[in-house]
mmCIF file of N, CA and C in Angstrom:
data_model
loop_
_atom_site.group_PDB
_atom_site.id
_atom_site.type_symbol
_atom_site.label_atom_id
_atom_site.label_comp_id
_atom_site.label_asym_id
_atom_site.label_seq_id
_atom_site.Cartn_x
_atom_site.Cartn_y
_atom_site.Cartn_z
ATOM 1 N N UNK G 30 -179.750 -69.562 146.184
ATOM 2 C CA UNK G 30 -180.136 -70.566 145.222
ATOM 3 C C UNK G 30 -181.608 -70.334 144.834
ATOM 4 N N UNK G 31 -182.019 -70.311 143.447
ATOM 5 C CA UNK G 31 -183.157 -69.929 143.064
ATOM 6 C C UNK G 31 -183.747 -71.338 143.159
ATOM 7 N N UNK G 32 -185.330 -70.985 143.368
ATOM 8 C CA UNK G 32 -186.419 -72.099 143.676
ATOM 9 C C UNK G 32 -186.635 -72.624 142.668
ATOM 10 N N UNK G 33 -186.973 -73.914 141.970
ATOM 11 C CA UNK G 33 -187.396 -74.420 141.127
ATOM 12 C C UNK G 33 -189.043 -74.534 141.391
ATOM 13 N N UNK G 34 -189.852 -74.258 140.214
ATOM 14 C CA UNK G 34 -191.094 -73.788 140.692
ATOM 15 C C UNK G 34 -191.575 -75.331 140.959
ATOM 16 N N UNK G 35 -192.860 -75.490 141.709
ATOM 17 C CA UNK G 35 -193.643 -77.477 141.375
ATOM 18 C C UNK G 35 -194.453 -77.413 140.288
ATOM 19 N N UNK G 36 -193.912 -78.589 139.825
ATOM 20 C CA UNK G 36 -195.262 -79.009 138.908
ATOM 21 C C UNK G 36 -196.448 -79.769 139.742
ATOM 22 N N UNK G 37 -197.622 -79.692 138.813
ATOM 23 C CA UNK G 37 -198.688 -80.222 139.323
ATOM 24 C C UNK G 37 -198.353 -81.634 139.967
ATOM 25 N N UNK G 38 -197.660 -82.540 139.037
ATOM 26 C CA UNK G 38 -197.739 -83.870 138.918
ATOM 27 C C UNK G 38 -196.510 -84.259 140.610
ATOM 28 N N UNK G 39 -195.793 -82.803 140.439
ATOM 29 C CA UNK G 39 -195.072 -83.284 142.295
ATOM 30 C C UNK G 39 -195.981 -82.882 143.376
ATOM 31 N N UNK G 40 -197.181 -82.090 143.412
ATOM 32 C CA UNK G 40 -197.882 -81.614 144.136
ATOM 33 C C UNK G 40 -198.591 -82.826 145.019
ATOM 34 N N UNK G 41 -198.980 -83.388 143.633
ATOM 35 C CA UNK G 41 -199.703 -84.423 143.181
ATOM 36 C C UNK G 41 -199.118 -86.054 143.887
ATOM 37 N N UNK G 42 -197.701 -85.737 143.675
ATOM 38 C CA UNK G 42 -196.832 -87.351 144.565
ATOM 39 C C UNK G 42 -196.610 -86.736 145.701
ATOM 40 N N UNK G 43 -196.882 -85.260 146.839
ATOM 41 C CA UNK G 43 -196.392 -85.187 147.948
ATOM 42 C C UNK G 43 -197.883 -85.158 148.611
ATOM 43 N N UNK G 44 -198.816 -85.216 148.055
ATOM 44 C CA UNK G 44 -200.277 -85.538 148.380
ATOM 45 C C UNK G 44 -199.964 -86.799 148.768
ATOM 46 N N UNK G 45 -199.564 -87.660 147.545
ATOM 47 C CA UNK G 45 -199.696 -89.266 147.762
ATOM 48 C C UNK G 45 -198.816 -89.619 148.985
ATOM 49 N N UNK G 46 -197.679 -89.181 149.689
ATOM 50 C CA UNK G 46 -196.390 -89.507 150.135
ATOM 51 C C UNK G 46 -197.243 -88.843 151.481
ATOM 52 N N UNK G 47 -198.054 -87.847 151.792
ATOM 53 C CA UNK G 47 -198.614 -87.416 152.692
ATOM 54 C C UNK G 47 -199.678 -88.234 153.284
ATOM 55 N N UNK G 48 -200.711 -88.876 152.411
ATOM 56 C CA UNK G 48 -201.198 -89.826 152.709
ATOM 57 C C UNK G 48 -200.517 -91.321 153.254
ATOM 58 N N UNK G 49 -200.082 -91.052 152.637
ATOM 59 C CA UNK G 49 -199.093 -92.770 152.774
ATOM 60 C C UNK G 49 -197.985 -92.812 154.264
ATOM 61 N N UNK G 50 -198.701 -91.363 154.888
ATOM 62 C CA UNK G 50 -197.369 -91.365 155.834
ATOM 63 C C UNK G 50 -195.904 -91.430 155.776
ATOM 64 N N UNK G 51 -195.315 -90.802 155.019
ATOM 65 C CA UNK G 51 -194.187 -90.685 154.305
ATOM 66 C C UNK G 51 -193.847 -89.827 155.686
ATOM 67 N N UNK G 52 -192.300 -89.922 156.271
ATOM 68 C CA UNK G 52 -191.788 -88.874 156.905
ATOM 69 C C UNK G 52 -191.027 -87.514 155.859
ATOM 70 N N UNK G 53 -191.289 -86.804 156.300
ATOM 71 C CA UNK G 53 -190.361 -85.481 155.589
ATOM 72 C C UNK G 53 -189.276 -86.060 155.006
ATOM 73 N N UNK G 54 -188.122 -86.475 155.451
ATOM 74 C CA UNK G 54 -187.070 -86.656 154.649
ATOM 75 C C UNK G 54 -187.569 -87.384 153.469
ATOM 76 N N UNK G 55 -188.539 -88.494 153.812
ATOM 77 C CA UNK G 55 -188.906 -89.691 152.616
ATOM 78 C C UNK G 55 -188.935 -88.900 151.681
ATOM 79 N N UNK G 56 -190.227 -88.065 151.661
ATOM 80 C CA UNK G 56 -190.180 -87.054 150.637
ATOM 81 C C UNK G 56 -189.504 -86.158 150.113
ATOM 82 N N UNK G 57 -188.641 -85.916 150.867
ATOM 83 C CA UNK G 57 -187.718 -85.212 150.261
ATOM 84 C C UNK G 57 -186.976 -85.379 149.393
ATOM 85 N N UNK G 58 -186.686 -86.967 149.622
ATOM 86 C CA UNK G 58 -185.740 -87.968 148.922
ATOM 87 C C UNK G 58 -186.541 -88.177 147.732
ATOM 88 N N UNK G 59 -187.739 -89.131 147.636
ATOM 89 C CA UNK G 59 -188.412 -89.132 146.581
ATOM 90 C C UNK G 59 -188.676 -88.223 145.588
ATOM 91 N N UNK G 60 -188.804 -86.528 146.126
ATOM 92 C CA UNK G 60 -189.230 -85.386 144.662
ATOM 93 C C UNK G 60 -187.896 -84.525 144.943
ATOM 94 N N UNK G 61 -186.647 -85.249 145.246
ATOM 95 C CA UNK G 61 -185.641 -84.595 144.868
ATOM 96 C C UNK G 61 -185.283 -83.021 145.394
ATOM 97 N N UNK G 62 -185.839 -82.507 146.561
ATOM 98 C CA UNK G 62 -186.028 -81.385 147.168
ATOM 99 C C UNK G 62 -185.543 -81.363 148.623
ATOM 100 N N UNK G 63 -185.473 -80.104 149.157
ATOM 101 C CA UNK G 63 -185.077 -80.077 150.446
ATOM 102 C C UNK G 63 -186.126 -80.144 151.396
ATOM 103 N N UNK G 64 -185.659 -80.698 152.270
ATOM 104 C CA UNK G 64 -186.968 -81.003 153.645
ATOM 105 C C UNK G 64 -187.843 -79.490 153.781
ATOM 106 N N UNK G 65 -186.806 -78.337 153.853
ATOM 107 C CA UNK G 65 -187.959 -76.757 153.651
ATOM 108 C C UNK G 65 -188.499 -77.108 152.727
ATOM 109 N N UNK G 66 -188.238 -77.111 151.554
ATOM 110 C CA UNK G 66 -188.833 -77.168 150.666
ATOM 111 C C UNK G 66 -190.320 -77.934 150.715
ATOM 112 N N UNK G 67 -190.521 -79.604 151.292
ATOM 113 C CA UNK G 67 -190.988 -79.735 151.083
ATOM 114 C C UNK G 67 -192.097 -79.311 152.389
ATOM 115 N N UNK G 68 -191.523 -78.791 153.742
ATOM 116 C CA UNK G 68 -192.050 -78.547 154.339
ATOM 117 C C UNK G 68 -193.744 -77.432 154.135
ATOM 118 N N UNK G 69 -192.648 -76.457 153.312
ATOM 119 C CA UNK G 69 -193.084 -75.231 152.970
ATOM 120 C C UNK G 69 -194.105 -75.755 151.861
ATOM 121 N N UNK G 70 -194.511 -76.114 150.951
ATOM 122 C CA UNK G 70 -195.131 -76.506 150.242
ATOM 123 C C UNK G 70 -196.460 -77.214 150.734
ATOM 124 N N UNK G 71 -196.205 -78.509 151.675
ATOM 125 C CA UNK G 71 -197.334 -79.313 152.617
ATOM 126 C C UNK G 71 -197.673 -78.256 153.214
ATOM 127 N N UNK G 72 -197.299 -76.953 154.065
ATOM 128 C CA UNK G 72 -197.749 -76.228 154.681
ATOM 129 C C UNK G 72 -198.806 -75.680 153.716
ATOM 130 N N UNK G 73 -198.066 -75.150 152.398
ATOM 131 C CA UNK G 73 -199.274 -74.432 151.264
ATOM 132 C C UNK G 73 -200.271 -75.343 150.774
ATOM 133 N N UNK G 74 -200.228 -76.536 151.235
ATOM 134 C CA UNK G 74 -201.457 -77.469 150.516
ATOM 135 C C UNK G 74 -202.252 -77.908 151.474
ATOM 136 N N UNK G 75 -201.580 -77.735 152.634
ATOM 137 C CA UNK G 75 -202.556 -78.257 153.907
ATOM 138 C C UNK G 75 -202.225 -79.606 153.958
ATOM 139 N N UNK G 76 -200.856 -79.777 154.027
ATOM 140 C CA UNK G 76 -200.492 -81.466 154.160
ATOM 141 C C UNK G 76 -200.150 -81.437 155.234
ATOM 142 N N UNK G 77 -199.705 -82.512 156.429
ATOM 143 C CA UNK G 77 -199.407 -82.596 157.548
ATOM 144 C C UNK G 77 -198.311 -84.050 157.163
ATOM 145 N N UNK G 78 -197.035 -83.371 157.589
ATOM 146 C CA UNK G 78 -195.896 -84.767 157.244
ATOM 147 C C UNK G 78 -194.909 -84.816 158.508
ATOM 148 N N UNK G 79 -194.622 -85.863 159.126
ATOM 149 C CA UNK G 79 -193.734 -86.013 160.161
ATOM 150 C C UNK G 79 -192.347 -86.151 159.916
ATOM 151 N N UNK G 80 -191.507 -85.637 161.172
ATOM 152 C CA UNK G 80 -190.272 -85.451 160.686
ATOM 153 C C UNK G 80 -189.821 -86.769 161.116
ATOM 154 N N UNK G 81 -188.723 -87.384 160.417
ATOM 155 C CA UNK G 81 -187.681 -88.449 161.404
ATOM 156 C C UNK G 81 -187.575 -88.260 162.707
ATOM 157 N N UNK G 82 -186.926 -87.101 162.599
ATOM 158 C CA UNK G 82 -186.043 -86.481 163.855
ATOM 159 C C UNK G 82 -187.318 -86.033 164.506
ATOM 160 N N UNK G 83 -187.335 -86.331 165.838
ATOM 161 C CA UNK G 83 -188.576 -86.123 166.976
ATOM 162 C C UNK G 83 -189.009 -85.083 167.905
ATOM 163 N N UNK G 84 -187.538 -83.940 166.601
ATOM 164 C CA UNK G 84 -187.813 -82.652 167.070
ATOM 165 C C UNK G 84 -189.113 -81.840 166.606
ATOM 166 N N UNK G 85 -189.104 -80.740 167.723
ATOM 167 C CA UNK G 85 -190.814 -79.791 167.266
ATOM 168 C C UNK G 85 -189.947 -78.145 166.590
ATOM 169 N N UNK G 86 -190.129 -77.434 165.808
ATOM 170 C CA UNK G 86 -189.887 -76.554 165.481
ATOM 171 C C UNK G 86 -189.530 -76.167 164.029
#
């Protein structure tokens, strides 16, 4: 499945959702993406987001 590239303006709401303490799925749910997805992305912006699940890996 090909990646849909981000726009600024989702960069921009997983900043906000990062601040706000959003868990991973939240966000996921909110910009319509997969938890990698958004994992991988907070990783490229230097976001730090917690998972539901209280697993490490």
């Amino acid at each position: 499945m090909a990646r849909k590239p981000w726009s600024f303006k989702e960069d921009r709401r997983l900043m906000e959702l990062a601040k706000s303490s959003a868990s991973l799925e939240e966000a996921a749910k909110v910009l319509g993406r997969s938890p990698d997805a958004i994992k991988r992305m907070a990783l490229r912006l230097g976001l730090s987001l917690k998972s539901k699940t209280n697993k490490k890996g």
